[in-house]
mmCIF file of C-alpha atoms in Angstrom:
data_model
loop_
_atom_site.group_PDB
_atom_site.id
_atom_site.type_symbol
_atom_site.label_atom_id
_atom_site.label_comp_id
_atom_site.label_asym_id
_atom_site.label_seq_id
_atom_site.Cartn_x
_atom_site.Cartn_y
_atom_site.Cartn_z
ATOM 1 C CA ASP F 64 -21.344 -43.485 3.987
ATOM 2 C CA GLU F 65 -20.064 -41.708 0.864
ATOM 3 C CA GLY F 66 -19.223 -38.312 2.377
ATOM 4 C CA GLU F 67 -15.762 -36.772 2.621
ATOM 5 C CA GLU F 68 -13.760 -35.778 5.688
ATOM 6 C CA GLY F 69 -11.895 -32.512 6.143
ATOM 7 C CA LYS F 70 -13.044 -29.020 5.234
ATOM 8 C CA LYS F 71 -16.753 -28.364 5.091
ATOM 9 C CA PRO F 72 -17.714 -28.877 1.445
ATOM 10 C CA ALA F 73 -20.003 -26.603 -0.512
ATOM 11 C CA LYS F 74 -23.628 -27.637 -0.403
ATOM 12 C CA PRO F 75 -24.074 -30.021 -3.323
ATOM 13 C CA ARG F 76 -26.817 -29.530 -5.856
ATOM 14 C CA LYS F 77 -29.497 -32.163 -5.655
ATOM 15 C CA PRO F 78 -29.050 -34.509 -8.614
ATOM 16 C CA LYS F 79 -31.921 -35.077 -10.972
ATOM 17 C CA ASP F 80 -33.832 -38.274 -10.389
ATOM 18 C CA PRO F 81 -32.655 -40.879 -12.902
ATOM 19 C CA VAL F 82 -35.148 -42.048 -15.471
ATOM 20 C CA GLU F 83 -37.107 -45.044 -14.216
ATOM 21 C CA TYR F 84 -37.329 -48.087 -16.445
ATOM 22 C CA GLU F 85 -40.705 -49.412 -17.424
ATOM 23 C CA ALA F 86 -41.109 -53.171 -17.789
ATOM 24 C CA ASP F 87 -41.936 -52.862 -21.485
ATOM 25 C CA GLU F 88 -38.657 -50.956 -22.076
ATOM 26 C CA LEU F 89 -36.582 -53.960 -20.969
ATOM 27 C CA PRO F 90 -35.813 -56.944 -23.215
ATOM 28 C CA GLU F 91 -37.378 -60.279 -22.391
ATOM 29 C CA LEU F 92 -35.159 -62.588 -20.343
ATOM 30 C CA PRO F 93 -34.987 -66.378 -20.012
ATOM 31 C CA GLU F 94 -37.619 -67.762 -17.649
ATOM 32 C CA ALA F 95 -35.245 -68.324 -14.724
ATOM 33 C CA TRP F 96 -33.732 -64.829 -14.985
ATOM 34 C CA THR F 97 -35.189 -61.563 -13.710
ATOM 35 C CA TRP F 98 -34.570 -57.830 -13.980
ATOM 36 C CA VAL F 99 -33.271 -56.041 -10.866
ATOM 37 C CA SER F 100 -31.563 -52.724 -10.211
ATOM 38 C CA LEU F 101 -27.799 -52.678 -9.693
ATOM 39 C CA ASP F 102 -28.510 -51.317 -6.210
ATOM 40 C CA GLN F 103 -30.056 -54.671 -5.252
ATOM 41 C CA LEU F 104 -26.808 -56.505 -6.059
ATOM 42 C CA ILE F 105 -24.427 -54.257 -4.120
ATOM 43 C CA SER F 106 -22.780 -55.849 -1.111
ATOM 44 C CA GLY F 107 -23.948 -55.069 2.389
ATOM 45 C CA LYS F 108 -20.400 -54.311 3.535
ATOM 46 C CA GLN F 109 -19.463 -50.748 4.475
ATOM 47 C CA ARG F 110 -18.941 -48.315 1.567
ATOM 48 C CA ALA F 111 -19.901 -50.941 -0.994
ATOM 49 C CA MET F 112 -20.421 -48.198 -3.590
ATOM 50 C CA GLN F 113 -18.125 -45.218 -3.415
ATOM 51 C CA SER F 114 -16.108 -42.768 -5.498
ATOM 52 C CA GLY F 115 -12.660 -41.532 -4.553
ATOM 53 C CA PRO F 116 -11.659 -38.437 -2.560
ATOM 54 C CA PHE F 117 -12.664 -35.016 -3.923
ATOM 55 C CA GLY F 118 -11.030 -31.609 -3.942
ATOM 56 C CA SER F 119 -8.237 -30.883 -1.505
ATOM 57 C CA ASN F 120 -8.419 -34.401 -0.016
ATOM 58 C CA LEU F 121 -6.129 -35.597 -2.810
ATOM 59 C CA LYS F 122 -3.997 -33.260 -4.931
ATOM 60 C CA HIS F 123 -1.714 -34.089 -7.855
ATOM 61 C CA SER F 124 1.085 -32.386 -5.962
ATOM 62 C CA GLU F 125 0.851 -35.184 -3.357
ATOM 63 C CA PHE F 126 1.817 -37.923 -5.821
ATOM 64 C CA VAL F 127 5.194 -39.515 -5.077
ATOM 65 C CA GLU F 128 7.522 -41.906 -6.883
ATOM 66 C CA ASN F 129 7.114 -44.779 -4.433
ATOM 67 C CA GLY F 130 4.163 -45.623 -2.241
ATOM 68 C CA VAL F 131 0.552 -46.786 -2.488
ATOM 69 C CA LEU F 132 -0.978 -47.063 -5.970
ATOM 70 C CA VAL F 133 -3.720 -44.601 -7.020
ATOM 71 C CA LEU F 134 -6.278 -45.872 -9.560
ATOM 72 C CA GLY F 135 -7.802 -43.391 -11.990
ATOM 73 C CA ILE F 136 -9.284 -43.265 -15.478
ATOM 74 C CA ASP F 137 -6.101 -44.541 -17.157
ATOM 75 C CA ASN F 138 -6.263 -47.741 -15.088
ATOM 76 C CA VAL F 139 -9.843 -48.573 -16.117
ATOM 77 C CA LYS F 140 -10.027 -49.594 -19.763
ATOM 78 C CA ASP F 141 -12.889 -50.946 -21.867
ATOM 79 C CA GLY F 142 -13.509 -54.099 -19.879
ATOM 80 C CA PHE F 143 -10.024 -54.701 -18.490
ATOM 81 C CA PHE F 144 -7.598 -53.342 -15.892
ATOM 82 C CA SER F 145 -4.328 -51.594 -16.783
ATOM 83 C CA MET F 146 -1.508 -50.457 -14.529
ATOM 84 C CA GLY F 147 -1.583 -47.112 -16.369
ATOM 85 C CA SER F 148 0.653 -44.266 -15.244
ATOM 86 C CA GLN F 149 1.036 -45.702 -11.717
ATOM 87 C CA ASN F 150 0.449 -42.568 -9.687
ATOM 88 C CA ARG F 151 1.255 -43.133 -6.031
ATOM 89 C CA ILE F 152 0.857 -41.541 -2.611
ATOM 90 C CA SER F 153 2.881 -41.860 0.553
ATOM 91 C CA GLU F 154 2.008 -44.371 3.291
ATOM 92 C CA GLU F 155 1.077 -41.439 5.537
ATOM 93 C CA LYS F 156 -1.383 -40.093 2.962
ATOM 94 C CA TYR F 157 -2.821 -43.558 2.466
ATOM 95 C CA CYS F 158 -3.637 -43.739 6.169
ATOM 96 C CA GLU F 159 -5.848 -40.640 5.661
ATOM 97 C CA LEU F 160 -7.560 -42.111 2.608
ATOM 98 C CA GLU F 161 -7.696 -45.780 3.560
ATOM 99 C CA LYS F 162 -11.491 -45.910 3.235
ATOM 100 C CA TYR F 163 -11.070 -45.481 -0.560
ATOM 101 C CA THR F 164 -9.088 -48.714 -0.894
ATOM 102 C CA ALA F 165 -9.902 -50.761 -3.997
ATOM 103 C CA ARG F 166 -10.844 -54.265 -2.924
ATOM 104 C CA PRO F 167 -9.946 -57.303 -5.070
ATOM 105 C CA GLY F 168 -12.959 -58.266 -7.165
ATOM 106 C CA ASP F 169 -14.522 -54.804 -6.957
ATOM 107 C CA LEU F 170 -16.174 -53.510 -10.111
ATOM 108 C CA LEU F 171 -14.665 -50.150 -11.140
ATOM 109 C CA VAL F 172 -16.629 -47.709 -13.334
ATOM 110 C CA THR F 173 -15.379 -44.384 -14.722
ATOM 111 C CA VAL F 174 -17.898 -41.613 -14.041
ATOM 112 C CA MET F 175 -16.144 -38.492 -15.374
ATOM 113 C CA ALA F 176 -14.340 -37.632 -18.638
ATOM 114 C CA SER F 177 -14.180 -41.102 -20.282
ATOM 115 C CA LEU F 178 -17.617 -42.251 -19.155
ATOM 116 C CA GLY F 179 -18.694 -45.856 -18.820
ATOM 117 C CA ARG F 180 -15.401 -47.730 -18.895
ATOM 118 C CA SER F 181 -15.278 -50.603 -16.431
ATOM 119 C CA CYS F 182 -13.033 -53.358 -15.138
ATOM 120 C CA VAL F 183 -12.623 -55.719 -12.189
ATOM 121 C CA VAL F 184 -9.870 -55.113 -9.615
ATOM 122 C CA PRO F 185 -7.408 -58.043 -10.038
ATOM 123 C CA ASP F 186 -7.149 -60.387 -7.055
ATOM 124 C CA ASP F 187 -3.361 -60.022 -7.001
ATOM 125 C CA LEU F 188 -3.278 -56.216 -7.233
ATOM 126 C CA GLU F 189 -1.175 -54.411 -4.650
ATOM 127 C CA THR F 190 -2.843 -52.060 -2.176
ATOM 128 C CA ALA F 191 -4.450 -49.182 -4.054
ATOM 129 C CA ILE F 192 -7.040 -46.421 -3.664
ATOM 130 C CA ILE F 193 -9.461 -44.968 -6.218
ATOM 131 C CA THR F 194 -9.775 -41.345 -7.379
ATOM 132 C CA LYS F 195 -12.872 -39.151 -7.743
ATOM 133 C CA HIS F 196 -13.200 -40.169 -11.405
ATOM 134 C CA VAL F 197 -13.908 -43.785 -10.511
ATOM 135 C CA TYR F 198 -16.714 -45.539 -8.621
ATOM 136 C CA ARG F 199 -15.961 -48.736 -6.754
ATOM 137 C CA ILE F 200 -18.801 -51.280 -6.515
ATOM 138 C CA SER F 201 -18.491 -54.292 -4.221
ATOM 139 C CA MET F 202 -20.611 -57.417 -4.693
ATOM 140 C CA GLU F 203 -21.003 -60.619 -2.696
ATOM 141 C CA ARG F 204 -18.632 -62.808 -4.674
ATOM 142 C CA ASP F 205 -20.052 -66.067 -3.310
ATOM 143 C CA LEU F 206 -23.374 -65.108 -4.970
ATOM 144 C CA LEU F 207 -22.369 -62.911 -7.903
ATOM 145 C CA ASN F 208 -19.569 -62.900 -10.479
ATOM 146 C CA PRO F 209 -18.258 -59.312 -10.943
ATOM 147 C CA HIS F 210 -16.713 -60.284 -14.301
ATOM 148 C CA PHE F 211 -20.221 -61.040 -15.636
ATOM 149 C CA TYR F 212 -21.437 -57.561 -14.707
ATOM 150 C CA ASN F 213 -18.240 -55.999 -16.050
ATOM 151 C CA TYR F 214 -18.933 -57.526 -19.481
ATOM 152 C CA LEU F 215 -22.571 -56.468 -19.148
ATOM 153 C CA LEU F 216 -21.551 -52.799 -18.708
ATOM 154 C CA GLN F 217 -19.431 -52.978 -21.876
ATOM 155 C CA ALA F 218 -22.200 -54.421 -24.065
ATOM 156 C CA GLU F 219 -24.205 -51.950 -26.161
ATOM 157 C CA TRP F 220 -27.360 -53.061 -24.415
ATOM 158 C CA VAL F 221 -30.040 -51.555 -22.206
ATOM 159 C CA THR F 222 -27.780 -51.377 -19.108
ATOM 160 C CA ARG F 223 -24.946 -49.463 -20.784
ATOM 161 C CA LYS F 224 -27.365 -47.279 -22.713
ATOM 162 C CA GLY F 225 -29.004 -46.392 -19.406
ATOM 163 C CA MET F 226 -25.732 -44.905 -18.145
ATOM 164 C CA PHE F 227 -25.421 -42.508 -21.066
ATOM 165 C CA LYS F 228 -29.146 -41.779 -21.144
ATOM 166 C CA ASN F 229 -29.048 -40.472 -17.582
ATOM 167 C CA ALA F 230 -25.567 -38.871 -17.565
ATOM 168 C CA GLN F 231 -25.850 -35.336 -16.158
ATOM 169 C CA GLY F 232 -24.051 -32.173 -17.295
ATOM 170 C CA GLN F 233 -23.906 -30.391 -20.642
ATOM 171 C CA THR F 234 -20.204 -29.689 -21.195
ATOM 172 C CA ARG F 235 -18.800 -32.511 -19.058
ATOM 173 C CA PRO F 236 -21.413 -35.250 -18.563
ATOM 174 C CA GLY F 237 -20.971 -37.358 -15.457
ATOM 175 C CA LEU F 238 -22.485 -40.239 -13.527
ATOM 176 C CA ASN F 239 -23.391 -40.408 -9.863
ATOM 177 C CA SER F 240 -24.378 -43.168 -7.458
ATOM 178 C CA SER F 241 -28.112 -42.608 -8.046
ATOM 179 C CA ILE F 242 -27.720 -43.233 -11.773
ATOM 180 C CA LEU F 243 -25.561 -46.318 -11.236
ATOM 181 C CA ARG F 244 -27.818 -47.777 -8.549
ATOM 182 C CA ALA F 245 -30.887 -47.457 -10.798
ATOM 183 C CA LEU F 246 -29.336 -49.289 -13.765
ATOM 184 C CA PRO F 247 -31.369 -52.346 -14.806
ATOM 185 C CA VAL F 248 -29.331 -55.560 -14.763
ATOM 186 C CA PRO F 249 -30.341 -59.213 -15.209
ATOM 187 C CA LEU F 250 -30.059 -61.539 -12.231
ATOM 188 C CA LEU F 251 -29.310 -65.205 -12.891
ATOM 189 C CA SER F 252 -27.657 -68.032 -11.038
ATOM 190 C CA LEU F 253 -23.972 -67.817 -10.186
ATOM 191 C CA ALA F 254 -23.333 -71.003 -12.179
ATOM 192 C CA GLU F 255 -24.833 -69.424 -15.309
ATOM 193 C CA GLN F 256 -22.923 -66.173 -14.739
ATOM 194 C CA THR F 257 -19.640 -68.072 -14.485
ATOM 195 C CA GLU F 258 -20.397 -70.214 -17.541
ATOM 196 C CA ILE F 259 -21.250 -67.130 -19.628
ATOM 197 C CA VAL F 260 -18.019 -65.432 -18.512
ATOM 198 C CA SER F 261 -16.029 -68.537 -19.453
ATOM 199 C CA ARG F 262 -17.558 -68.689 -22.933
ATOM 200 C CA LEU F 263 -17.174 -64.959 -23.460
ATOM 201 C CA GLU F 264 -13.510 -65.033 -22.524
ATOM 202 C CA ALA F 265 -12.880 -67.960 -24.878
ATOM 203 C CA LYS F 266 -14.517 -66.147 -27.812
ATOM 204 C CA LEU F 267 -12.904 -62.808 -26.977
ATOM 205 C CA SER F 268 -9.535 -64.535 -26.684
ATOM 206 C CA THR F 269 -10.005 -65.878 -30.220
ATOM 207 C CA LEU F 270 -10.904 -62.386 -31.438
ATOM 208 C CA ASP F 271 -7.813 -60.953 -29.737
ATOM 209 C CA ALA F 272 -5.682 -63.550 -31.537
ATOM 210 C CA PHE F 273 -7.280 -62.585 -34.864
ATOM 211 C CA GLU F 274 -6.576 -58.917 -34.170
ATOM 212 C CA ARG F 275 -2.926 -59.669 -33.398
ATOM 213 C CA GLN F 276 -2.624 -61.674 -36.626
ATOM 214 C CA ILE F 277 -4.170 -58.829 -38.630
ATOM 215 C CA VAL F 278 -1.769 -56.303 -37.082
ATOM 216 C CA GLU F 279 1.187 -58.584 -37.825
ATOM 217 C CA GLN F 280 0.001 -59.170 -41.412
ATOM 218 C CA LEU F 281 -0.409 -55.430 -41.967
ATOM 219 C CA ALA F 282 3.105 -54.812 -40.657
ATOM 220 C CA ARG F 283 4.514 -57.515 -42.968
ATOM 221 C CA SER F 284 2.495 -56.142 -45.881
ATOM 222 C CA LYS F 285 3.889 -52.653 -45.287
ATOM 223 C CA ALA F 286 7.461 -53.979 -45.126
ATOM 224 C CA LEU F 287 6.933 -56.037 -48.301
ATOM 225 C CA ARG F 288 5.508 -53.009 -50.125
ATOM 226 C CA GLN F 289 8.569 -50.949 -49.256
ATOM 227 C CA SER F 290 10.857 -53.786 -50.333
ATOM 228 C CA ILE F 291 9.105 -54.050 -53.729
ATOM 229 C CA LEU F 292 9.269 -50.290 -54.275
ATOM 230 C CA LYS F 293 12.946 -50.231 -53.342
ATOM 231 C CA ARG F 294 13.734 -53.064 -55.773
ATOM 232 C CA ALA F 295 11.653 -51.445 -58.522
ATOM 233 C CA PHE F 296 13.487 -48.142 -58.362
ATOM 234 C CA GLY F 297 16.815 -49.894 -57.922
ATOM 235 C CA GLY F 298 16.383 -51.634 -61.272
ATOM 236 C CA GLU F 299 16.011 -55.091 -59.732
ATOM 237 C CA LEU F 300 12.504 -55.978 -60.983
ATOM 238 C CA VAL F 301 13.276 -55.773 -64.737
ATOM 239 C CA ALA F 302 16.022 -57.733 -66.473
ATOM 240 C CA GLN F 303 18.686 -55.418 -67.911
ATOM 241 C CA ASP F 304 18.970 -55.381 -71.733
ATOM 242 C CA ALA F 305 22.069 -54.036 -73.468
ATOM 243 C CA ASN F 306 19.885 -52.944 -76.400
ATOM 244 C CA ASP F 307 17.824 -50.601 -74.213
ATOM 245 C CA GLU F 308 18.293 -46.886 -74.830
ATOM 246 C CA PRO F 309 20.939 -45.512 -72.435
ATOM 247 C CA ALA F 310 19.644 -43.038 -69.871
ATOM 248 C CA SER F 311 22.092 -40.383 -71.118
ATOM 249 C CA GLU F 312 20.528 -40.468 -74.610
ATOM 250 C CA LEU F 313 17.013 -40.356 -73.176
ATOM 251 C CA LEU F 314 17.994 -37.295 -71.132
ATOM 252 C CA GLU F 315 19.221 -35.507 -74.302
ATOM 253 C CA ARG F 316 15.887 -36.249 -76.011
ATOM 254 C CA ILE F 317 13.979 -34.890 -72.990
ATOM 255 C CA LYS F 318 16.039 -31.663 -73.120
ATOM 256 C CA ALA F 319 15.374 -31.256 -76.863
ATOM 257 C CA LYS F 320 11.647 -31.842 -76.392
ATOM 258 C CA LYS F 321 11.547 -29.318 -73.552
ATOM 259 C CA ALA F 322 13.354 -26.656 -75.629
ATOM 260 C CA GLU F 323 10.977 -27.266 -78.542
ATOM 261 C CA ALA F 324 7.937 -26.806 -76.266
ATOM 262 C CA GLU F 325 9.348 -23.578 -74.779
ATOM 263 C CA LEU F 326 9.994 -22.148 -78.260
ATOM 264 C CA ALA F 327 6.431 -22.996 -79.360
ATOM 265 C CA ALA F 328 5.053 -21.307 -76.263
ATOM 266 C CA LYS F 329 6.975 -18.108 -77.064
ATOM 267 C CA ARG F 330 5.606 -18.075 -80.627
ATOM 268 C CA ASP F 331 2.056 -18.527 -79.290
ATOM 269 C CA ARG F 332 2.468 -15.571 -76.923
ATOM 270 C CA LYS F 333 3.549 -13.299 -79.803
ATOM 271 C CA THR F 334 0.717 -14.301 -82.147
ATOM 272 C CA LYS F 335 -2.050 -14.640 -79.578
ATOM 273 C CA PRO F 336 -4.648 -11.849 -79.979
ATOM 274 C CA VAL F 337 -5.085 -9.462 -77.083
ATOM 275 C CA ARG F 338 -8.258 -10.294 -75.214
ATOM 276 C CA LYS F 339 -10.624 -7.464 -74.688
ATOM 277 C CA PRO F 340 -11.507 -7.112 -71.028
ATOM 278 C CA LYS F 341 -15.030 -8.147 -70.260
ATOM 279 C CA ASN F 342 -17.401 -5.460 -69.168
ATOM 280 C CA ARG F 343 -17.519 -5.581 -65.409
ATOM 281 C CA ARG F 344 -20.885 -6.348 -63.896
ATOM 282 C CA PRO F 345 -22.319 -3.116 -62.481
ATOM 283 C CA THR F 346 -22.892 -3.331 -58.740
ATOM 284 C CA MET F 347 -25.080 -1.509 -56.284
ATOM 285 C CA THR F 348 -21.932 -0.196 -54.581
ATOM 286 C CA ASP F 349 -20.999 1.508 -57.875
ATOM 287 C CA LEU F 350 -24.414 3.181 -58.065
ATOM 288 C CA ILE F 351 -24.191 4.415 -54.484
ATOM 289 C CA GLU F 352 -20.803 6.005 -55.274
ATOM 290 C CA VAL F 353 -22.204 7.728 -58.380
ATOM 291 C CA LEU F 354 -25.164 9.118 -56.411
ATOM 292 C CA LYS F 355 -22.908 10.251 -53.547
ATOM 293 C CA LYS F 356 -20.648 12.048 -55.994
ATOM 294 C CA GLU F 357 -23.546 13.951 -57.620
ATOM 295 C CA ASP F 358 -25.234 14.603 -54.266
ATOM 296 C CA ASP F 359 -28.484 15.446 -56.097
ATOM 297 C CA TRP F 360 -30.959 14.006 -58.565
ATOM 298 C CA VAL F 361 -29.253 12.091 -61.371
ATOM 299 C CA SER F 362 -30.921 10.895 -64.558
ATOM 300 C CA ALA F 363 -30.982 7.133 -65.078
ATOM 301 C CA SER F 364 -29.069 7.506 -68.358
ATOM 302 C CA LYS F 365 -26.297 9.507 -66.683
ATOM 303 C CA ALA F 366 -26.139 7.012 -63.822
ATOM 304 C CA ALA F 367 -25.856 4.170 -66.351
ATOM 305 C CA GLN F 368 -23.041 6.021 -68.103
ATOM 306 C CA GLY F 369 -21.238 6.490 -64.787
ATOM 307 C CA LEU F 370 -21.615 2.769 -64.076
ATOM 308 C CA GLY F 371 -20.196 1.792 -67.433
ATOM 309 C CA ILE F 372 -23.383 0.047 -68.536
ATOM 310 C CA ALA F 373 -22.918 -0.296 -72.277
ATOM 311 C CA ASP F 374 -24.148 -2.394 -75.130
ATOM 312 C CA GLY F 375 -21.694 -5.143 -74.181
ATOM 313 C CA THR F 376 -23.209 -5.631 -70.728
ATOM 314 C CA SER F 377 -25.168 -8.880 -70.578
ATOM 315 C CA SER F 378 -28.914 -8.810 -70.076
ATOM 316 C CA ASP F 379 -28.513 -11.101 -67.054
ATOM 317 C CA ASP F 380 -26.145 -8.613 -65.362
ATOM 318 C CA ILE F 381 -28.523 -5.716 -66.077
ATOM 319 C CA GLU F 382 -31.454 -7.725 -64.706
ATOM 320 C CA VAL F 383 -29.554 -8.513 -61.488
ATOM 321 C CA PHE F 384 -28.602 -4.848 -61.139
ATOM 322 C CA TYR F 385 -32.177 -3.594 -61.532
ATOM 323 C CA ARG F 386 -33.451 -6.200 -59.073
ATOM 324 C CA GLN F 387 -30.978 -4.919 -56.470
ATOM 325 C CA LEU F 388 -31.963 -1.335 -57.298
ATOM 326 C CA LYS F 389 -35.634 -2.185 -56.700
ATOM 327 C CA GLU F 390 -34.744 -3.647 -53.282
ATOM 328 C CA ARG F 391 -32.907 -0.408 -52.320
ATOM 329 C CA ILE F 392 -35.857 1.696 -53.439
ATOM 330 C CA GLU F 393 -38.290 -0.453 -51.431
ATOM 331 C CA ALA F 394 -35.956 -0.177 -48.458
ATOM 332 C CA ASN F 395 -36.219 3.632 -48.782
ATOM 333 C CA GLU F 396 -32.485 4.026 -49.388
ATOM 334 C CA ILE F 397 -32.811 5.438 -52.937
ATOM 335 C CA GLU F 398 -35.518 7.772 -54.244
ATOM 336 C CA VAL F 399 -36.854 7.593 -57.791
ATOM 337 C CA GLU F 400 -38.847 10.282 -59.609
ATOM 338 C CA ARG F 401 -40.331 10.131 -63.105
ATOM 339 C CA ARG F 402 -39.567 13.190 -65.247
ATOM 340 C CA GLY F 403 -40.943 13.069 -68.738
ATOM 341 C CA GLU F 404 -39.637 9.955 -70.453
ATOM 342 C CA GLU F 405 -36.882 9.186 -67.925
ATOM 343 C CA ASP F 406 -36.410 8.188 -64.276
ATOM 344 C CA TRP F 407 -34.263 10.294 -61.986
ATOM 345 C CA LEU F 408 -32.472 8.891 -58.896
ATOM 346 C CA ARG F 409 -30.907 10.193 -55.703
ATOM 347 C CA LEU F 410 -29.870 8.911 -52.281
ATOM 348 C CA VAL F 411 -32.403 9.364 -49.502
ATOM 349 C CA LYS F 412 -31.044 12.068 -47.243
ATOM 350 C CA VAL F 413 -31.178 11.200 -43.560
ATOM 351 C CA LYS F 414 -32.592 14.020 -41.511
ATOM 352 C CA ALA F 415 -30.570 15.018 -38.491
ATOM 353 C CA ASN F 416 -32.321 14.717 -35.124
#
């Protein structure tokens, strides 16, 4: 039973059927192993797969300083459990929500926001409930090792990829029980599961130690760098020589050099020839303004004069201009009429309705 008590909820939309997995989509397993769905490994006990209370059943305003722990996204990390922000509810509220209790050894999976994080509920964890962002999955621990399946969900393999492949929702993708139940997982003996977990934890522990060493080395490297820089600019890296030029004399030479450069710059400004402004590239906007001002037919030569097209205008600029003019003519925005040896132009007048 995964329904909620209290007010009558809105009728839920029927979730899409998760993608089924064909045998040829799944990697080959050792001979004694087999592929099953996660649904086949869920415990037969009541509410073996369940998310936490929705909507008004649990509000943030009901959190208190002391009471029963509430497990949410910040408690479920990438493969391990964290105490997180330690939100809590009163004992009275817990009595209402007791069916959402997280059992020791349960597999927790985040299904909203930070999708696909998982961990196992520690055996020594105090009484706690889950929130709507987390699914709790119970397994028969005398037959299955939840830590094996926790590591499986964190591996970039067919099982984890299946979660993201079937996640529903465009802006905020989410998982539901149908998607989780359909996930393909390998089934192998409990002894093998436990041995694999043991070897994984040993190797991951070594990696964690390496990471800590790297972080420590980086911190020491940063401190050493600052120490070297401090010594360098404090004059401690180079032996002091009485024959070295005093800083006061060097400063006087810098001032003299600066004054000399400023004086040279002033002379250059006085003797530098005045640059003639480049002819501005005529634009279609300019032509439109000329034609608007005349409000009648205008000869091409007069239009060119109004645009400032002179001998200094580059052939490339003139070519660009005439290409734009052709586009306006083809768009029926400008009319052109041949009169003798010259073209005449005018704006197309829009007829009033």
